[in-house]
């Protein structure tokens, strides 16, 4: 891998470094798992990912500031 | 709260050394394991490699802002505004309101599923467009996280 690509990886890792080693390790594990993937996800893996996305809707990090207006109802 | 984001110099030096070692291991893994299995679509595999990393990146940057929204709103309003843009409720593909970034991730997942069912040029283009847009958004989020979490000096 080229030096430029390794530097780009390190740049991506920097925020996780300054926040804490556990966050850095979690990010490395995600990257490692993704890098080892060589085939398409199974239906179960797809469903698990979608479920994880819907779970994040309950995560307070994703809640807007109080007073944010509700979106219009979908057509 | 600010001290959380002002790293200890010794810890940072150690962490950079660890990160360098891990980056080398990961880089080697990417080089060794980047071949797509025969029968698998490279576009789908690349999108699926990207999806969990993007999800983690968005969760991380929103977590940084959520740790002290008042602080970021006052001291880095552009960063907080970017995070609020990600959080703005919009209708998801199934109609329920979710954060804009989650809706975008669900939209990418929907387009990927449509492409898997019918691998036409039109579906391929739509998936690639959504993938490109999400990649740009994830890069933006990563840039913001670099800016707000790098240690300051006094």
PDB file of C-alpha atoms in Angstrom:
ATOM      1  CA  UNK A   1       0.000   0.000   0.000  1.00  0.00           C
ATOM      2  CA  UNK A   2       1.344   3.441  -0.866  1.00  0.00           C
ATOM      3  CA  UNK A   3       2.623   5.864   1.754  1.00  0.00           C
ATOM      4  CA  UNK A   4      -0.093   8.333   0.731  1.00  0.00           C
ATOM      5  CA  UNK A   5      -2.798   5.751   1.454  1.00  0.00           C
ATOM      6  CA  UNK A   6      -1.286   4.924   4.849  1.00  0.00           C
ATOM      7  CA  UNK A   7      -1.148   8.639   5.686  1.00  0.00           C
ATOM      8  CA  UNK A   8      -4.799   8.951   4.666  1.00  0.00           C
ATOM      9  CA  UNK A   9      -5.640   6.050   6.997  1.00  0.00           C
ATOM     10  CA  UNK A  10      -3.769   7.695   9.855  1.00  0.00           C
ATOM     11  CA  UNK A  11      -5.592  10.956   9.194  1.00  0.00           C
ATOM     12  CA  UNK A  12      -8.902   9.095   9.460  1.00  0.00           C
ATOM     13  CA  UNK A  13      -7.741   7.511  12.690  1.00  0.00           C
ATOM     14  CA  UNK A  14      -6.662  10.773  14.351  1.00  0.00           C
ATOM     15  CA  UNK A  15     -10.044  11.736  15.851  1.00  0.00           C
ATOM     16  CA  UNK A  16     -10.355   8.311  17.414  1.00  0.00           C
ATOM     17  CA  UNK A  17      -6.831   8.592  18.837  1.00  0.00           C
ATOM     18  CA  UNK A  18      -7.474  11.851  20.631  1.00  0.00           C
ATOM     19  CA  UNK A  19     -10.790  10.664  22.015  1.00  0.00           C
ATOM     20  CA  UNK A  20      -9.585   7.395  23.418  1.00  0.00           C
ATOM     21  CA  UNK A  21      -8.009   4.034  22.747  1.00  0.00           C
ATOM     22  CA  UNK A  22     -11.314   2.069  22.981  1.00  0.00           C
ATOM     23  CA  UNK A  23     -12.846   4.213  20.231  1.00  0.00           C
ATOM     24  CA  UNK A  24      -9.703   3.765  18.140  1.00  0.00           C
ATOM     25  CA  UNK A  25      -9.764  -0.010  18.547  1.00  0.00           C
ATOM     26  CA  UNK A  26     -13.486  -0.154  17.690  1.00  0.00           C
ATOM     27  CA  UNK A  27     -12.835   1.865  14.534  1.00  0.00           C
ATOM     28  CA  UNK A  28      -9.875  -0.355  13.576  1.00  0.00           C
ATOM     29  CA  UNK A  29     -12.026  -3.471  14.061  1.00  0.00           C
ATOM     30  CA  UNK A  30     -14.773  -2.029  11.834  1.00  0.00           C
ATOM     31  CA  UNK A  31     -12.201  -1.181   9.187  1.00  0.00           C
ATOM     32  CA  UNK A  32     -10.555  -4.604   9.459  1.00  0.00           C
ATOM     33  CA  UNK A  33     -13.878  -6.441   9.135  1.00  0.00           C
ATOM     34  CA  UNK A  34     -14.870  -4.336   6.136  1.00  0.00           C
ATOM     35  CA  UNK A  35     -11.471  -4.824   4.487  1.00  0.00           C
ATOM     36  CA  UNK A  36     -11.697  -8.626   4.841  1.00  0.00           C
ATOM     37  CA  UNK A  37     -15.087  -8.726   3.152  1.00  0.00           C
ATOM     38  CA  UNK A  38     -14.810 -10.315  -0.283  1.00  0.00           C
ATOM     39  CA  UNK A  39     -18.391 -11.383  -0.974  1.00  0.00           C
ATOM     40  CA  UNK A  40     -21.813  -9.769  -0.899  1.00  0.00           C
ATOM     41  CA  UNK A  41     -23.727  -9.745   2.361  1.00  0.00           C
ATOM     42  CA  UNK A  42     -26.279 -12.462   2.960  1.00  0.00           C
ATOM     43  CA  UNK A  43     -29.934 -11.484   3.445  1.00  0.00           C
ATOM     44  CA  UNK A  44     -29.456 -11.959   7.192  1.00  0.00           C
ATOM     45  CA  UNK A  45     -26.503  -9.573   7.236  1.00  0.00           C
ATOM     46  CA  UNK A  46     -28.494  -7.016   5.241  1.00  0.00           C
ATOM     47  CA  UNK A  47     -31.401  -7.269   7.669  1.00  0.00           C
ATOM     48  CA  UNK A  48     -29.062  -6.989  10.648  1.00  0.00           C
ATOM     49  CA  UNK A  49     -27.557  -3.798   9.232  1.00  0.00           C
ATOM     50  CA  UNK A  50     -30.983  -2.268   8.540  1.00  0.00           C
ATOM     51  CA  UNK A  51     -32.063  -3.205  12.065  1.00  0.00           C
ATOM     52  CA  UNK A  52     -28.930  -1.548  13.443  1.00  0.00           C
ATOM     53  CA  UNK A  53     -29.804   1.606  11.475  1.00  0.00           C
ATOM     54  CA  UNK A  54     -33.330   1.689  12.901  1.00  0.00           C
ATOM     55  CA  UNK A  55     -31.877   1.124  16.385  1.00  0.00           C
ATOM     56  CA  UNK A  56     -29.833   4.305  16.003  1.00  0.00           C
ATOM     57  CA  UNK A  57     -33.102   6.259  15.711  1.00  0.00           C
ATOM     58  CA  UNK A  58     -33.385   5.781  19.492  1.00  0.00           C
ATOM     59  CA  UNK A  59     -29.792   6.913  20.072  1.00  0.00           C
ATOM     60  CA  UNK A  60     -29.738  10.336  21.790  1.00  0.00           C
ATOM     61  CA  UNK A  61     -26.786  11.328  19.607  1.00  0.00           C
ATOM     62  CA  UNK A  62     -29.168  11.372  16.658  1.00  0.00           C
ATOM     63  CA  UNK A  63     -31.888  13.401  18.385  1.00  0.00           C
ATOM     64  CA  UNK A  64     -32.128  16.960  17.053  1.00  0.00           C
ATOM     65  CA  UNK A  65     -31.894  19.963  19.343  1.00  0.00           C
ATOM     66  CA  UNK A  66     -35.136  20.685  21.221  1.00  0.00           C
ATOM     67  CA  UNK A  67     -37.460  22.878  19.223  1.00  0.00           C
ATOM     68  CA  UNK A  68     -36.537  21.406  15.836  1.00  0.00           C
ATOM     69  CA  UNK A  69     -39.784  21.275  13.777  1.00  0.00           C
ATOM     70  CA  UNK A  70     -41.219  17.902  12.788  1.00  0.00           C
ATOM     71  CA  UNK A  71     -40.956  16.992   9.098  1.00  0.00           C
ATOM     72  CA  UNK A  72     -44.084  17.158   6.920  1.00  0.00           C
ATOM     73  CA  UNK A  73     -45.967  13.866   6.624  1.00  0.00           C
ATOM     74  CA  UNK A  74     -44.745  11.654   3.793  1.00  0.00           C
ATOM     75  CA  UNK A  75     -47.045  11.655   0.735  1.00  0.00           C
TER      76      UNK A  75
ATOM     77  CA  UNK B   1     -15.633  18.904  29.032  1.00  0.00           C
ATOM     78  CA  UNK B   2     -13.042  20.591  26.804  1.00  0.00           C
ATOM     79  CA  UNK B   3     -10.266  18.570  28.457  1.00  0.00           C
ATOM     80  CA  UNK B   4     -11.753  15.420  27.025  1.00  0.00           C
ATOM     81  CA  UNK B   5     -10.787  16.711  23.615  1.00  0.00           C
ATOM     82  CA  UNK B   6      -7.365  18.003  24.649  1.00  0.00           C
ATOM     83  CA  UNK B   7      -5.329  14.841  24.656  1.00  0.00           C
ATOM     84  CA  UNK B   8      -2.509  14.133  27.065  1.00  0.00           C
ATOM     85  CA  UNK B   9       0.733  14.484  25.034  1.00  0.00           C
ATOM     86  CA  UNK B  10       2.161  11.199  26.343  1.00  0.00           C
ATOM     87  CA  UNK B  11      -1.065   9.363  25.574  1.00  0.00           C
ATOM     88  CA  UNK B  12      -1.184  10.863  22.094  1.00  0.00           C
ATOM     89  CA  UNK B  13       2.402   9.848  21.407  1.00  0.00           C
ATOM     90  CA  UNK B  14       1.672   6.307  22.534  1.00  0.00           C
ATOM     91  CA  UNK B  15      -1.632   6.230  20.664  1.00  0.00           C
ATOM     92  CA  UNK B  16      -0.022   7.448  17.442  1.00  0.00           C
ATOM     93  CA  UNK B  17       2.541   4.669  17.759  1.00  0.00           C
ATOM     94  CA  UNK B  18      -0.238   2.136  18.304  1.00  0.00           C
ATOM     95  CA  UNK B  19      -2.268   3.638  15.466  1.00  0.00           C
ATOM     96  CA  UNK B  20       0.749   3.439  13.179  1.00  0.00           C
ATOM     97  CA  UNK B  21       1.157  -0.237  14.009  1.00  0.00           C
ATOM     98  CA  UNK B  22      -2.535  -0.943  13.540  1.00  0.00           C
ATOM     99  CA  UNK B  23      -2.642   1.092  10.333  1.00  0.00           C
ATOM    100  CA  UNK B  24       0.168  -1.074   9.003  1.00  0.00           C
ATOM    101  CA  UNK B  25      -1.712  -4.239   9.948  1.00  0.00           C
ATOM    102  CA  UNK B  26      -4.947  -2.914   8.456  1.00  0.00           C
ATOM    103  CA  UNK B  27      -3.166  -1.711   5.323  1.00  0.00           C
ATOM    104  CA  UNK B  28      -1.650  -5.154   4.904  1.00  0.00           C
ATOM    105  CA  UNK B  29      -5.088  -6.679   5.407  1.00  0.00           C
ATOM    106  CA  UNK B  30      -6.629  -4.410   2.810  1.00  0.00           C
ATOM    107  CA  UNK B  31      -3.889  -5.299   0.317  1.00  0.00           C
ATOM    108  CA  UNK B  32      -4.122  -9.016   1.001  1.00  0.00           C
ATOM    109  CA  UNK B  33      -7.900  -9.323   1.225  1.00  0.00           C
ATOM    110  CA  UNK B  34      -9.201  -6.832  -1.321  1.00  0.00           C
ATOM    111  CA  UNK B  35     -10.029  -9.440  -4.024  1.00  0.00           C
ATOM    112  CA  UNK B  36     -13.743  -9.809  -4.626  1.00  0.00           C
ATOM    113  CA  UNK B  37     -14.955 -13.409  -4.697  1.00  0.00           C
ATOM    114  CA  UNK B  38     -16.067 -14.603  -8.108  1.00  0.00           C
ATOM    115  CA  UNK B  39     -19.832 -14.319  -8.388  1.00  0.00           C
ATOM    116  CA  UNK B  40     -19.946 -11.226  -6.154  1.00  0.00           C
ATOM    117  CA  UNK B  41     -20.519  -7.810  -7.639  1.00  0.00           C
ATOM    118  CA  UNK B  42     -17.597  -5.462  -6.891  1.00  0.00           C
ATOM    119  CA  UNK B  43     -19.944  -2.458  -6.651  1.00  0.00           C
ATOM    120  CA  UNK B  44     -22.102  -4.181  -4.036  1.00  0.00           C
ATOM    121  CA  UNK B  45     -19.043  -5.363  -2.077  1.00  0.00           C
ATOM    122  CA  UNK B  46     -17.526  -1.866  -2.070  1.00  0.00           C
ATOM    123  CA  UNK B  47     -20.819  -0.322  -0.924  1.00  0.00           C
ATOM    124  CA  UNK B  48     -21.126  -2.923   1.845  1.00  0.00           C
ATOM    125  CA  UNK B  49     -17.534  -2.334   2.939  1.00  0.00           C
ATOM    126  CA  UNK B  50     -18.320   1.356   3.144  1.00  0.00           C
ATOM    127  CA  UNK B  51     -21.669   1.178   4.965  1.00  0.00           C
ATOM    128  CA  UNK B  52     -20.517   0.078   8.458  1.00  0.00           C
ATOM    129  CA  UNK B  53     -17.543   2.458   8.397  1.00  0.00           C
ATOM    130  CA  UNK B  54     -19.779   5.376   7.394  1.00  0.00           C
ATOM    131  CA  UNK B  55     -22.283   4.479  10.129  1.00  0.00           C
ATOM    132  CA  UNK B  56     -19.487   4.435  12.697  1.00  0.00           C
ATOM    133  CA  UNK B  57     -18.084   7.750  11.429  1.00  0.00           C
ATOM    134  CA  UNK B  58     -21.454   9.509  11.682  1.00  0.00           C
ATOM    135  CA  UNK B  59     -22.128   8.036  15.129  1.00  0.00           C
ATOM    136  CA  UNK B  60     -18.724   9.202  16.300  1.00  0.00           C
ATOM    137  CA  UNK B  61     -19.030  12.790  15.084  1.00  0.00           C
ATOM    138  CA  UNK B  62     -22.575  13.106  16.438  1.00  0.00           C
ATOM    139  CA  UNK B  63     -21.356  11.701  19.745  1.00  0.00           C
ATOM    140  CA  UNK B  64     -18.649  14.356  19.949  1.00  0.00           C
ATOM    141  CA  UNK B  65     -21.253  17.078  19.449  1.00  0.00           C
ATOM    142  CA  UNK B  66     -23.772  15.431  21.771  1.00  0.00           C
ATOM    143  CA  UNK B  67     -21.221  15.315  24.613  1.00  0.00           C
ATOM    144  CA  UNK B  68     -21.713  19.080  25.081  1.00  0.00           C
ATOM    145  CA  UNK B  69     -24.017  20.648  22.538  1.00  0.00           C
ATOM    146  CA  UNK B  70     -24.015  24.008  24.290  1.00  0.00           C
ATOM    147  CA  UNK B  71     -20.219  24.181  24.112  1.00  0.00           C
ATOM    148  CA  UNK B  72     -20.082  23.332  20.429  1.00  0.00           C
ATOM    149  CA  UNK B  73     -23.019  25.608  19.613  1.00  0.00           C
ATOM    150  CA  UNK B  74     -21.130  28.507  21.179  1.00  0.00           C
ATOM    151  CA  UNK B  75     -17.518  27.733  20.239  1.00  0.00           C
ATOM    152  CA  UNK B  76     -17.857  25.890  16.921  1.00  0.00           C
ATOM    153  CA  UNK B  77     -21.286  26.804  15.526  1.00  0.00           C
ATOM    154  CA  UNK B  78     -20.480  25.536  12.029  1.00  0.00           C
ATOM    155  CA  UNK B  79     -19.631  22.121  13.441  1.00  0.00           C
ATOM    156  CA  UNK B  80     -22.808  22.016  15.545  1.00  0.00           C
ATOM    157  CA  UNK B  81     -24.819  23.185  12.534  1.00  0.00           C
ATOM    158  CA  UNK B  82     -23.347  20.353  10.441  1.00  0.00           C
ATOM    159  CA  UNK B  83     -24.353  17.851  13.120  1.00  0.00           C
ATOM    160  CA  UNK B  84     -27.856  19.316  13.306  1.00  0.00           C
ATOM    161  CA  UNK B  85     -28.119  18.960   9.526  1.00  0.00           C
ATOM    162  CA  UNK B  86     -27.350  15.259   9.946  1.00  0.00           C
ATOM    163  CA  UNK B  87     -29.996  15.029  12.681  1.00  0.00           C
ATOM    164  CA  UNK B  88     -32.824  16.916  10.925  1.00  0.00           C
ATOM    165  CA  UNK B  89     -35.895  14.618  10.850  1.00  0.00           C
ATOM    166  CA  UNK B  90     -36.927  13.593   7.345  1.00  0.00           C
ATOM    167  CA  UNK B  91     -39.205  10.776   6.132  1.00  0.00           C
ATOM    168  CA  UNK B  92     -37.406   7.448   5.788  1.00  0.00           C
ATOM    169  CA  UNK B  93     -38.151   5.163   2.787  1.00  0.00           C
ATOM    170  CA  UNK B  94     -40.902   3.553   4.899  1.00  0.00           C
ATOM    171  CA  UNK B  95     -42.430   6.938   5.746  1.00  0.00           C
ATOM    172  CA  UNK B  96     -41.417   7.242   9.427  1.00  0.00           C
ATOM    173  CA  UNK B  97     -39.387  10.336  10.336  1.00  0.00           C
ATOM    174  CA  UNK B  98     -35.756   9.603  11.077  1.00  0.00           C
ATOM    175  CA  UNK B  99     -32.543  11.646  11.207  1.00  0.00           C
ATOM    176  CA  UNK B 100     -31.464  12.811   7.767  1.00  0.00           C
ATOM    177  CA  UNK B 101     -28.228  10.805   7.870  1.00  0.00           C
ATOM    178  CA  UNK B 102     -30.112   7.624   8.817  1.00  0.00           C
ATOM    179  CA  UNK B 103     -32.595   8.248   5.988  1.00  0.00           C
ATOM    180  CA  UNK B 104     -29.664   8.621   3.593  1.00  0.00           C
ATOM    181  CA  UNK B 105     -28.137   5.362   4.823  1.00  0.00           C
ATOM    182  CA  UNK B 106     -31.502   3.598   4.485  1.00  0.00           C
ATOM    183  CA  UNK B 107     -31.890   5.036   0.992  1.00  0.00           C
ATOM    184  CA  UNK B 108     -28.481   3.655   0.036  1.00  0.00           C
ATOM    185  CA  UNK B 109     -29.500   0.272   1.445  1.00  0.00           C
ATOM    186  CA  UNK B 110     -32.788   0.376  -0.540  1.00  0.00           C
ATOM    187  CA  UNK B 111     -30.996   1.193  -3.789  1.00  0.00           C
ATOM    188  CA  UNK B 112     -28.514  -1.600  -3.122  1.00  0.00           C
ATOM    189  CA  UNK B 113     -31.369  -4.060  -2.569  1.00  0.00           C
ATOM    190  CA  UNK B 114     -33.050  -2.908  -5.804  1.00  0.00           C
ATOM    191  CA  UNK B 115     -29.782  -3.356  -7.670  1.00  0.00           C
ATOM    192  CA  UNK B 116     -29.306  -6.857  -6.236  1.00  0.00           C
ATOM    193  CA  UNK B 117     -32.786  -7.789  -7.519  1.00  0.00           C
ATOM    194  CA  UNK B 118     -32.283  -6.245 -10.949  1.00  0.00           C
ATOM    195  CA  UNK B 119     -28.742  -5.470 -11.985  1.00  0.00           C
ATOM    196  CA  UNK B 120     -29.699  -3.067 -14.732  1.00  0.00           C
ATOM    197  CA  UNK B 121     -27.604  -0.096 -15.790  1.00  0.00           C
ATOM    198  CA  UNK B 122     -30.203   2.272 -14.362  1.00  0.00           C
ATOM    199  CA  UNK B 123     -30.117   0.655 -10.929  1.00  0.00           C
ATOM    200  CA  UNK B 124     -26.323   0.494 -11.060  1.00  0.00           C
ATOM    201  CA  UNK B 125     -26.136   4.220 -11.813  1.00  0.00           C
ATOM    202  CA  UNK B 126     -28.587   5.071  -9.040  1.00  0.00           C
ATOM    203  CA  UNK B 127     -26.641   2.980  -6.520  1.00  0.00           C
ATOM    204  CA  UNK B 128     -23.309   4.473  -7.572  1.00  0.00           C
ATOM    205  CA  UNK B 129     -24.701   8.019  -7.324  1.00  0.00           C
ATOM    206  CA  UNK B 130     -26.035   7.421  -3.820  1.00  0.00           C
ATOM    207  CA  UNK B 131     -22.754   5.738  -2.845  1.00  0.00           C
ATOM    208  CA  UNK B 132     -20.754   8.733  -4.134  1.00  0.00           C
ATOM    209  CA  UNK B 133     -22.965  11.201  -2.277  1.00  0.00           C
ATOM    210  CA  UNK B 134     -22.682   9.248   0.979  1.00  0.00           C
ATOM    211  CA  UNK B 135     -18.906   8.967   0.547  1.00  0.00           C
ATOM    212  CA  UNK B 136     -18.691  12.746   0.267  1.00  0.00           C
ATOM    213  CA  UNK B 137     -20.842  13.175   3.378  1.00  0.00           C
ATOM    214  CA  UNK B 138     -18.731  10.689   5.331  1.00  0.00           C
ATOM    215  CA  UNK B 139     -15.563  12.517   4.267  1.00  0.00           C
ATOM    216  CA  UNK B 140     -17.116  15.776   5.495  1.00  0.00           C
ATOM    217  CA  UNK B 141     -17.971  14.179   8.824  1.00  0.00           C
ATOM    218  CA  UNK B 142     -14.463  12.774   9.140  1.00  0.00           C
ATOM    219  CA  UNK B 143     -12.956  16.195   8.350  1.00  0.00           C
ATOM    220  CA  UNK B 144     -15.069  17.799  11.062  1.00  0.00           C
ATOM    221  CA  UNK B 145     -14.081  15.140  13.567  1.00  0.00           C
ATOM    222  CA  UNK B 146     -10.412  15.818  12.761  1.00  0.00           C
ATOM    223  CA  UNK B 147     -10.905  19.536  13.335  1.00  0.00           C
ATOM    224  CA  UNK B 148     -12.777  19.323  16.638  1.00  0.00           C
ATOM    225  CA  UNK B 149     -10.872  16.484  18.304  1.00  0.00           C
ATOM    226  CA  UNK B 150      -7.274  17.425  17.600  1.00  0.00           C
ATOM    227  CA  UNK B 151      -5.609  18.613  20.808  1.00  0.00           C
ATOM    228  CA  UNK B 152      -5.036  22.309  21.327  1.00  0.00           C
ATOM    229  CA  UNK B 153      -1.860  23.782  22.783  1.00  0.00           C
ATOM    230  CA  UNK B 154      -1.646  26.536  25.379  1.00  0.00           C
TER     231      UNK B 154
END
